[in-house]
Amino acid sequence: MGSRYDLAIITGGSSGIGYSIIEGYLKLEPDASIFNLSRRKPASFSNVPERQHLECDLSDKNQRKKVLDELERRIRSAKGQGRILLVNNAGFGLYGETGDTPPEEHLELLEVNVCALVEITTRLLPLIKERGGSIMNIASTSAFQPTPHLSTYGASKAFVLNWTLALNDELKGSGVNAIAVCPGPTKTEFFKRAGFKDRVVPAGYSHDPEQVANMALRALNAGKPFTVTGLLNKLASLFSTMLPLALRTRVAGRVIRRFRPNPENQ
Ligand SMILES: NC(=O)c1ccc[n+]([C@@H]2O[C@H](COP(=O)([O-])OP(=O)(O)OC[C@H]3O[C@@H](n4cnc5c(N)ncnc54)[C@H](OP(=O)(O)O)[C@@H]3O)[C@@H](O)[C@H]2O)c1
């Protein structure tokens, strides 16, 4: 990425893929200013004035509004006036029968995975257009087909993919581009938070978050509108999109059903 950005803003940089994106970015830009929005503070943010944590529960509209006011104020008073990188990474999944999960949990997921991403991006877009820059949105390979037992999650990621591609097209010629990153299974806190039993995907089929972050940053640098991380994930996504929609849904349901939580572990 070289010195392409003066400033980065990330959501969900406290763990997993987001944490690794911050680390990957700081390797290229050790002195860069970076703002993180999440509930927990990233471990590497202590006592470094250029790394600022803004605590926020992104599922809460009032907290989002307050933190975005504060973020804009801090960005406008920061010294650099160069390009901005916005990474919308915060997100989580919910595994189970759709009707067995309380409605508030589905809505919380949509607030974080969809509403926060749209609000943060549209709110910061005028500033990013003024200064130039990029928007990276973390979708998922779940975006390529309906995902029974992860219904709200998969649909939220289909939204992220399609919305980002549409936005990138609209932004042509503006000095700003957008990229949707579609990781496959990655070794993070995601599975536990979603309610899966411990290891749902064999280690050989999942990436480390550092690998995903590096692939995402490379794709951003190459100016791609979207990327699926890793060859197996690329092939699986391509195969899935070649199937008729109803069949694609059935195949996904069969695969995901195999990951049912183990009642003995509950
Ligand atoms: N792991 C995978 O297999 C996989 C595959 C495809 C896509 N993804 C996507 O990758 C992104 C990162 O997930 P991950 O795998 O790195 O999982 P993770 O380790 O659980 O990280 C999730 C991040 O999102 C933040 N977050 C969640 N709810 C939040 C809330 N209410 N308010 C603020 N921040 C919130 C968390 O921060 P706090 O807890 O500090 O608030 C955390 O930093 C997500 O969008 C996920 O859907 C993951």
Tab-separated table of N, CA and C in Angstrom, residues 36-41 52-58 63-64 66-67 74:
chain	number	residue	atom	x	y	z
A	36	ASN	N	-9.719	3.425	15.569
A	36	ASN	CA	-10.463	2.161	15.657
A	36	ASN	C	-11.785	2.375	16.391
A	37	LEU	N	-12.857	1.817	15.832
A	37	LEU	CA	-14.174	1.870	16.480
A	37	LEU	C	-14.605	0.452	16.837
A	38	SER	N	-14.680	0.151	18.118
A	38	SER	CA	-15.205	-1.142	18.573
A	38	SER	C	-15.439	-1.026	20.073
A	39	ARG	N	-15.931	-2.100	20.698
A	39	ARG	CA	-16.156	-2.020	22.143
A	39	ARG	C	-14.839	-2.159	22.898
A	40	ARG	N	-13.993	-3.110	22.454
A	40	ARG	CA	-12.694	-3.310	23.128
A	40	ARG	C	-11.604	-2.530	22.401
A	41	LYS	N	-10.558	-2.177	23.177
A	41	LYS	CA	-9.440	-1.432	22.574
A	41	LYS	C	-8.433	-2.418	21.988
A	52	GLN	N	-5.778	5.851	17.796
A	52	GLN	CA	-6.827	6.313	18.713
A	52	GLN	C	-8.016	5.358	18.689
A	53	HIS	N	-8.375	4.922	19.897
A	53	HIS	CA	-9.519	4.017	20.020
A	53	HIS	C	-10.753	4.813	20.419
A	54	LEU	N	-11.833	4.652	19.666
A	54	LEU	CA	-13.102	5.289	20.023
A	54	LEU	C	-14.066	4.177	20.383
A	55	GLU	N	-14.334	4.063	21.681
A	55	GLU	CA	-15.165	2.957	22.138
A	55	GLU	C	-16.604	3.138	21.659
A	56	CYS	N	-17.143	2.097	21.051
A	56	CYS	CA	-18.512	2.219	20.545
A	56	CYS	C	-19.133	0.845	20.342
A	57	ASP	N	-20.375	0.699	20.811
A	57	ASP	CA	-21.155	-0.477	20.444
A	57	ASP	C	-21.881	-0.108	19.155
A	58	LEU	N	-21.436	-0.675	18.061
A	58	LEU	CA	-21.953	-0.269	16.750
A	58	LEU	C	-23.392	-0.721	16.506
A	63	GLN	N	-25.028	5.603	20.124
A	63	GLN	CA	-23.557	5.557	20.284
A	63	GLN	C	-22.867	5.832	18.942
A	64	ARG	N	-23.456	5.287	17.871
A	64	ARG	CA	-22.845	5.507	16.536
A	64	ARG	C	-22.832	6.990	16.196
A	66	LYS	N	-22.897	9.580	18.193
A	66	LYS	CA	-21.944	10.315	19.051
A	66	LYS	C	-20.513	10.080	18.591
A	67	VAL	N	-20.191	8.804	18.316
A	67	VAL	CA	-18.802	8.479	17.984
A	67	VAL	C	-18.438	9.044	16.603
A	74	ARG	N	-12.177	14.867	15.247
A	74	ARG	CA	-10.741	14.539	15.379
A	74	ARG	C	-10.052	14.485	14.013
